[in-house]
mmCIF file of C-alpha atoms in Angstrom:
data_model
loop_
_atom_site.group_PDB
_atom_site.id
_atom_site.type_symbol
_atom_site.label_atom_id
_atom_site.label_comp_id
_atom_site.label_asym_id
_atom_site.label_seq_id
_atom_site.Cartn_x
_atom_site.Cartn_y
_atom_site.Cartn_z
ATOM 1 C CA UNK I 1 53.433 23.313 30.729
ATOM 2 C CA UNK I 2 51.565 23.151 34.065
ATOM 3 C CA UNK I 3 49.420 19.995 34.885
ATOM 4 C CA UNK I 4 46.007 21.965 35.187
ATOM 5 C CA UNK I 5 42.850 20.727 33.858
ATOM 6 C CA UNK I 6 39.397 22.282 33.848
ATOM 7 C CA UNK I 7 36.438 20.435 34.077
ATOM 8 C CA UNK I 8 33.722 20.738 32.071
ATOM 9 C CA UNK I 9 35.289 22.528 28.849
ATOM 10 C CA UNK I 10 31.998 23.841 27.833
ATOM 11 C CA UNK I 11 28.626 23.946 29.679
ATOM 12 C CA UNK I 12 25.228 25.256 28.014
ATOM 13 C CA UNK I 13 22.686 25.882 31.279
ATOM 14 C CA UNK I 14 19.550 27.330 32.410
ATOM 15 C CA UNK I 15 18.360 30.689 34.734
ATOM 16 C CA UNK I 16 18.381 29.290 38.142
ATOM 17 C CA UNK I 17 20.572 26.411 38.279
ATOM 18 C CA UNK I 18 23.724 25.883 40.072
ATOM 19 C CA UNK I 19 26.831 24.753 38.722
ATOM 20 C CA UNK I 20 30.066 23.473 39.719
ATOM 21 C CA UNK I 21 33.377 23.739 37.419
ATOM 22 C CA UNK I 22 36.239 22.434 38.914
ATOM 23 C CA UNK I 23 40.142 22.895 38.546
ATOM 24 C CA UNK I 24 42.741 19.970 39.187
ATOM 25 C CA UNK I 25 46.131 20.545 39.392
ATOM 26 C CA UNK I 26 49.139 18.136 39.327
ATOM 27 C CA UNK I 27 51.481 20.804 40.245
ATOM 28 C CA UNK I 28 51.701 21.245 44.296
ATOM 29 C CA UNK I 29 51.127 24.507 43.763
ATOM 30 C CA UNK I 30 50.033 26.156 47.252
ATOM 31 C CA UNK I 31 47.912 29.006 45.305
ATOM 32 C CA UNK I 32 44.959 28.549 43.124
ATOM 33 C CA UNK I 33 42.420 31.114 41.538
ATOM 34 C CA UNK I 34 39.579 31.445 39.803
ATOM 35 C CA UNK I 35 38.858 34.306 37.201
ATOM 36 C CA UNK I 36 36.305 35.253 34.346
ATOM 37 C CA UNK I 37 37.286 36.829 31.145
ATOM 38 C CA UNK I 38 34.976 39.208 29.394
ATOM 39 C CA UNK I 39 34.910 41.312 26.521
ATOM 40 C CA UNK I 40 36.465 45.107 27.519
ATOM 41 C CA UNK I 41 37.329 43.498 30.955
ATOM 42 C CA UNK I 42 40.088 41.530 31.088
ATOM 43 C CA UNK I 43 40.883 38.699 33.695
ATOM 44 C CA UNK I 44 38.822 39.410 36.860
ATOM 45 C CA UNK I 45 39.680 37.760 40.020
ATOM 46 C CA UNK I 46 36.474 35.630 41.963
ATOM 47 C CA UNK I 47 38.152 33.955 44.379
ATOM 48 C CA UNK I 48 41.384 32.800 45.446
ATOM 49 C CA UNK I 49 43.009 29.881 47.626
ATOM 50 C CA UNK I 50 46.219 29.845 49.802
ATOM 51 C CA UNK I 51 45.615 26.482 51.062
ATOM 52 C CA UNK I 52 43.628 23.641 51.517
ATOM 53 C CA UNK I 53 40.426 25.035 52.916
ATOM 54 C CA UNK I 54 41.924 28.627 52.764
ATOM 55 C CA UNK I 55 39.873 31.001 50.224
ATOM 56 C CA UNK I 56 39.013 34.301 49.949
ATOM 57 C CA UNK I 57 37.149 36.623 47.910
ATOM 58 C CA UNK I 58 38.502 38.524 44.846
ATOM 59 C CA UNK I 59 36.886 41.295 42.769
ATOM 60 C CA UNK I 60 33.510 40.219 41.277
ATOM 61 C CA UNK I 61 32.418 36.933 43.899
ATOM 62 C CA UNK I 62 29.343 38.036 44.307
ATOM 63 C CA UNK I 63 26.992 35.154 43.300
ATOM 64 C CA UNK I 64 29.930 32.651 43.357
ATOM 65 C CA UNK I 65 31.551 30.149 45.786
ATOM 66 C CA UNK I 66 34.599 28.232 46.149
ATOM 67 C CA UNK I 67 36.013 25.317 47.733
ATOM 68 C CA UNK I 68 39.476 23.622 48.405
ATOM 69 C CA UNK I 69 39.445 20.217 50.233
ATOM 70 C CA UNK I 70 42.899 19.042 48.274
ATOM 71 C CA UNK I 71 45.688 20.699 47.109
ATOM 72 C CA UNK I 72 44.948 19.899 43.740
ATOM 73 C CA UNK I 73 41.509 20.548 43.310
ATOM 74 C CA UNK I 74 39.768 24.096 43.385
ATOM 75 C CA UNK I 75 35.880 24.540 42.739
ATOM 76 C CA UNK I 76 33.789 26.782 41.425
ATOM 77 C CA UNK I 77 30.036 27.066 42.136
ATOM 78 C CA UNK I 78 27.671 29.393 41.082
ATOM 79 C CA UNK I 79 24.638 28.452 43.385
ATOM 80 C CA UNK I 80 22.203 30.192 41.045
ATOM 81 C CA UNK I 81 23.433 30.689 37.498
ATOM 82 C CA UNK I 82 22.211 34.314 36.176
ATOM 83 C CA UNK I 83 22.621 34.955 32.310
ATOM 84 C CA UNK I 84 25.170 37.821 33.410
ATOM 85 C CA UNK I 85 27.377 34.923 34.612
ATOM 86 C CA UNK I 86 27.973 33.800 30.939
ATOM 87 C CA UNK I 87 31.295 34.142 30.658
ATOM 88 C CA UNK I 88 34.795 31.801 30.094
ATOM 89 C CA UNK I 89 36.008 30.535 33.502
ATOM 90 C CA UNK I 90 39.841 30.247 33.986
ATOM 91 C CA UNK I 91 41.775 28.293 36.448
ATOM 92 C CA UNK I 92 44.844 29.300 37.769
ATOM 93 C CA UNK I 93 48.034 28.206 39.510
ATOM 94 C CA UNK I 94 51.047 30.038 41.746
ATOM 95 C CA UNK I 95 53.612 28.900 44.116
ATOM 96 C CA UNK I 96 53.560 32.551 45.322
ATOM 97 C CA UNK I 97 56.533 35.278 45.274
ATOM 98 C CA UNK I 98 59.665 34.253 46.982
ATOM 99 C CA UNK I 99 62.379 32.138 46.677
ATOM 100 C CA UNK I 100 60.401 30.001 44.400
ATOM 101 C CA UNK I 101 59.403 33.317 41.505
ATOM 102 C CA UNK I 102 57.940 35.682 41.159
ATOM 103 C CA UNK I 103 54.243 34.548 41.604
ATOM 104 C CA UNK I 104 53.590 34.307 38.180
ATOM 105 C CA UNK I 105 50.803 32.328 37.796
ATOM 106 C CA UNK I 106 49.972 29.561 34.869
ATOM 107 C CA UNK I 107 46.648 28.891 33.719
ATOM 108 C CA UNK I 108 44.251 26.283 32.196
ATOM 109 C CA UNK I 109 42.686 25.995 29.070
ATOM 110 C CA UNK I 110 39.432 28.105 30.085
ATOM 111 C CA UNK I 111 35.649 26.963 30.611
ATOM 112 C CA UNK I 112 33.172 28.358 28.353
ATOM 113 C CA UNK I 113 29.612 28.783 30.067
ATOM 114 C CA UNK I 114 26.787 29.911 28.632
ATOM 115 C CA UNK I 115 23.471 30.480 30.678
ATOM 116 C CA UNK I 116 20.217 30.475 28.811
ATOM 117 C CA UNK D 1 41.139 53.959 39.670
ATOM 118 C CA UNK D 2 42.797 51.279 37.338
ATOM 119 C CA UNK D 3 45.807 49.869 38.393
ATOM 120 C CA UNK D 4 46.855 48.792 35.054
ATOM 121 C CA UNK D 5 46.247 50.593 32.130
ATOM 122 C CA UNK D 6 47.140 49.042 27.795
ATOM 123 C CA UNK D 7 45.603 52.646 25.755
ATOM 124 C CA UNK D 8 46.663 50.514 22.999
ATOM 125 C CA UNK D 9 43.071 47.868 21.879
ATOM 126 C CA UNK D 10 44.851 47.221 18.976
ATOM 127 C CA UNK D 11 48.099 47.041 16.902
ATOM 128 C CA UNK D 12 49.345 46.133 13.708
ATOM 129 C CA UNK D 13 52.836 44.812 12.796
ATOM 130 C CA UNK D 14 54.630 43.441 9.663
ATOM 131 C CA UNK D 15 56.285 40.346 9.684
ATOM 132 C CA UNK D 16 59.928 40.288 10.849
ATOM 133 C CA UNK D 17 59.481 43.955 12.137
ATOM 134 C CA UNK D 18 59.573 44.395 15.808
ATOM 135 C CA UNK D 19 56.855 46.090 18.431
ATOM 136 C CA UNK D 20 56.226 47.834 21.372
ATOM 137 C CA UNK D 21 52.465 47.169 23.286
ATOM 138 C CA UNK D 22 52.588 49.986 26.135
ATOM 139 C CA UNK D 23 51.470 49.154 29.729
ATOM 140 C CA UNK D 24 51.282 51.790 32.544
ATOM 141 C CA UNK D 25 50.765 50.733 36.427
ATOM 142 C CA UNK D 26 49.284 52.474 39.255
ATOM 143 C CA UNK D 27 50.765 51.604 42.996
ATOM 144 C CA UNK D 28 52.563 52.938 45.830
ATOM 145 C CA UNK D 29 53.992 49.995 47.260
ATOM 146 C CA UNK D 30 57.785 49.861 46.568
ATOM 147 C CA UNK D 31 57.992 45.920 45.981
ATOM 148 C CA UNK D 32 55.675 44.349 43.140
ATOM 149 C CA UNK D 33 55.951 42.325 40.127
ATOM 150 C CA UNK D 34 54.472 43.057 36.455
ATOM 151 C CA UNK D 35 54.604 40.169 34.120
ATOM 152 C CA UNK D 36 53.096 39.854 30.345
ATOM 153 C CA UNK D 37 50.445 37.011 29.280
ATOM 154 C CA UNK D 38 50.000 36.008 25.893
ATOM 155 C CA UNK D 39 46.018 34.739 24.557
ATOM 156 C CA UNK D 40 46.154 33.414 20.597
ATOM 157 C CA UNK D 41 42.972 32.865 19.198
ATOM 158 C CA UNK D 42 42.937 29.657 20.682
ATOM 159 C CA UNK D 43 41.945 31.219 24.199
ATOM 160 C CA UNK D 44 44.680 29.700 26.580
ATOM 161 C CA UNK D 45 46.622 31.694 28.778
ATOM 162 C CA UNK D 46 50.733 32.150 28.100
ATOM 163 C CA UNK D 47 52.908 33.464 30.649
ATOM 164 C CA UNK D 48 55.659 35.333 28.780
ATOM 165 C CA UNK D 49 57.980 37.312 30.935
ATOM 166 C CA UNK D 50 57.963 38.641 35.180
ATOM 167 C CA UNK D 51 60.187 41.676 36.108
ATOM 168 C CA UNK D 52 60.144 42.913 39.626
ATOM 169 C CA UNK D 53 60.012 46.535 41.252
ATOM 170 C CA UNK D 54 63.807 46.173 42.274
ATOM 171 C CA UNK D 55 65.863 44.542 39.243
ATOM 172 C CA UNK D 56 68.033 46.522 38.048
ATOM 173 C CA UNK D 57 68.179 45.474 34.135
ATOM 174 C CA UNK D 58 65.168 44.659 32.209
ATOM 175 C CA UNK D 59 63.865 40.904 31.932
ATOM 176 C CA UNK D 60 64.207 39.594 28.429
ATOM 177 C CA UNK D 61 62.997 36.226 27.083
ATOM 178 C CA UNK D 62 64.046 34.990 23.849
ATOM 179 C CA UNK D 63 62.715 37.647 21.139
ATOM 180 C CA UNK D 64 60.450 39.430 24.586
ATOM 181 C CA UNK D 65 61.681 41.820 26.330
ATOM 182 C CA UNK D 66 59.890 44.570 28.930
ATOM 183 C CA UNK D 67 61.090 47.927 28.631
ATOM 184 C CA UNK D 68 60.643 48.570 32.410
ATOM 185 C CA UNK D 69 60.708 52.773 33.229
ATOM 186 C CA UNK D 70 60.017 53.013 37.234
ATOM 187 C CA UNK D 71 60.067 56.649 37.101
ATOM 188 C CA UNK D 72 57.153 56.880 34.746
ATOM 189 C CA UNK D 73 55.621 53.925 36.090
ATOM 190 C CA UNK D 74 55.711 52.000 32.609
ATOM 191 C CA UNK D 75 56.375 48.344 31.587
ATOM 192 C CA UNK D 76 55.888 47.544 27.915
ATOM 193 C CA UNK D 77 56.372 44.818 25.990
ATOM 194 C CA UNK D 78 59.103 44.795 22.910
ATOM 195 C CA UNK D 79 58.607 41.960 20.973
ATOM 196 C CA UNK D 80 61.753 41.712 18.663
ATOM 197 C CA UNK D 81 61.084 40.254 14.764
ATOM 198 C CA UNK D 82 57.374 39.664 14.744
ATOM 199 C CA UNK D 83 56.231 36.419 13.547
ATOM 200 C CA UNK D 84 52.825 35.485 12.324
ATOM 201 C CA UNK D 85 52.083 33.553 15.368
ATOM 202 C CA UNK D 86 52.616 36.411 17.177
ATOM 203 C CA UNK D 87 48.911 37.598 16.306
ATOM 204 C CA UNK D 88 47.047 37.227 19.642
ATOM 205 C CA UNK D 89 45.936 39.147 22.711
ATOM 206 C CA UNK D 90 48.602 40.376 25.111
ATOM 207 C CA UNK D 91 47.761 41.264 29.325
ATOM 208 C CA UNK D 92 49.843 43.120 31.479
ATOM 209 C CA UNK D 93 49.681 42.433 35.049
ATOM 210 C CA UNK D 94 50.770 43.453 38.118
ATOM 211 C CA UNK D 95 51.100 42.095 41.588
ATOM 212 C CA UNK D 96 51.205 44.153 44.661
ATOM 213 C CA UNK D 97 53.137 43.535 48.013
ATOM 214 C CA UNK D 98 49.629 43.973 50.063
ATOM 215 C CA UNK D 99 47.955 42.239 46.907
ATOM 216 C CA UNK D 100 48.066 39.124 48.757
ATOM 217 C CA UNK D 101 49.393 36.991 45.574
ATOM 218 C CA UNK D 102 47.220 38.407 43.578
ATOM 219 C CA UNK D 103 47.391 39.073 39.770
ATOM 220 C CA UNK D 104 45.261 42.681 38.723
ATOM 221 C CA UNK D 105 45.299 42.426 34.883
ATOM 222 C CA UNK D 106 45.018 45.331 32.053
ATOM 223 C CA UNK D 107 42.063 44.936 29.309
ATOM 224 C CA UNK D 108 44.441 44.042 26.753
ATOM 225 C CA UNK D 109 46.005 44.873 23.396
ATOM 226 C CA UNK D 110 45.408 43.020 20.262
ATOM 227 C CA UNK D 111 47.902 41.902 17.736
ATOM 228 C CA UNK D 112 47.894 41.092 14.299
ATOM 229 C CA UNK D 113 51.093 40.727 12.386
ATOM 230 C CA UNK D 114 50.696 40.749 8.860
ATOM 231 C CA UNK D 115 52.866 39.140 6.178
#
């Protein structure tokens, strides 16, 4: 199994707040990404990183920011939690198509948030 | 227009029998991957099984294998002699050339084998 870990697990929080969830990886893996699952939706994409203090946006980033300042950890903030941001939160991990795979990508166990 | 497309929300399966979850794709660059994730009840994400645009025989992985049709633009899943641990949620996925490393994933198909 990859070494990622998702911090907090579950998070219960109000209208207006921010929040940061963060990622840690012990893998060395160059690419990192954060999604949300929802019902009917699948896995979107919010943001992605190639590289320390390389990110970009994916799908659905609006409301949502990310930073990289080590390899192995990726954060999530949501500056101003909104009720339609209730959603789980997964982490993932790629060394990126080529010699190394196909850019399959491994994921952690998920973050549950829930804003009131 | 989706990129990734499971018709199938859910499917049933007896134990020991095998089963097919259907995935179409949408893209017109030549070189990109498709893979197959596996959620159980549990909620974690399981990466099963990666074939790219130009390999020529179809990835298998123990009892998985992807029936991969490039002409009709099709990449399902066979799992071979369902088990009961089996029952979970199943992705396809695909990654583009100009995708950037990027993953777009289908809505899903759900599982349930049955004893």
């Amino acid at each position: 199994d990859a070494g990622i870990t998702q911090s907090p697990r579950h998070k219960v929080t109000e209208t207006g707040t921010p929040v940061t969830l963060r990622c840690h990886q012990t893998e060395n893996h160059r690419y990192m990404y954060w999604y949300r699952q929802d019902p009917g939706h699948g896995l979107r994409l919010i943001h992605y990183s190639y590289g320390v203090k390389d990110t970009d946006k994916g799908e659905v980033s609006d409301g949502y920011s990310v930073s990289r300042s080590k390899t192995e950890d990726f954060l999530l903030t949501l500056e101003s939690a909104t009720s339609s941001q209730t959603s789980v939160y997964f982490c993932a991990i790629s060394e990126g198509f080529g010699l190394a795979g196909g850019g399959e990508q491994y994921f952690g166990p998920g973050t549950r948030l829930t804003v009131t | 227009a989706q990129k990734i497309t499971q018709t199938q929300p859910g499917m049933f399966v007896q134990e020991k029998e095998a089963v097919t979850l259907d995935c179409t794709y949408d893209t017109s660059d030549p070189s990109y991957g498709l893979f197959w994730y596996k959620q159980p009840s549990s909620g974690e994400m399981i990466f099963l099984i990666y074939q790219g645009s130009y390999d020529q025989q179809n990835a298998t992985e123990g009892r998985y294998s992807l029936n991969f049709q490039k002409a009709r633009k099709s990449a399902n899943l066979v799992i071979s002699a369902s088990q009961l641990g089996d029952s979970a949620m199943y992705f396809c996925a695909m990654r583009e050339a100009t995708g950037f490393q990027k993953l777009v994933f289908g809505t899903g198909t759900r599982l349930l084998v049955s004893p």
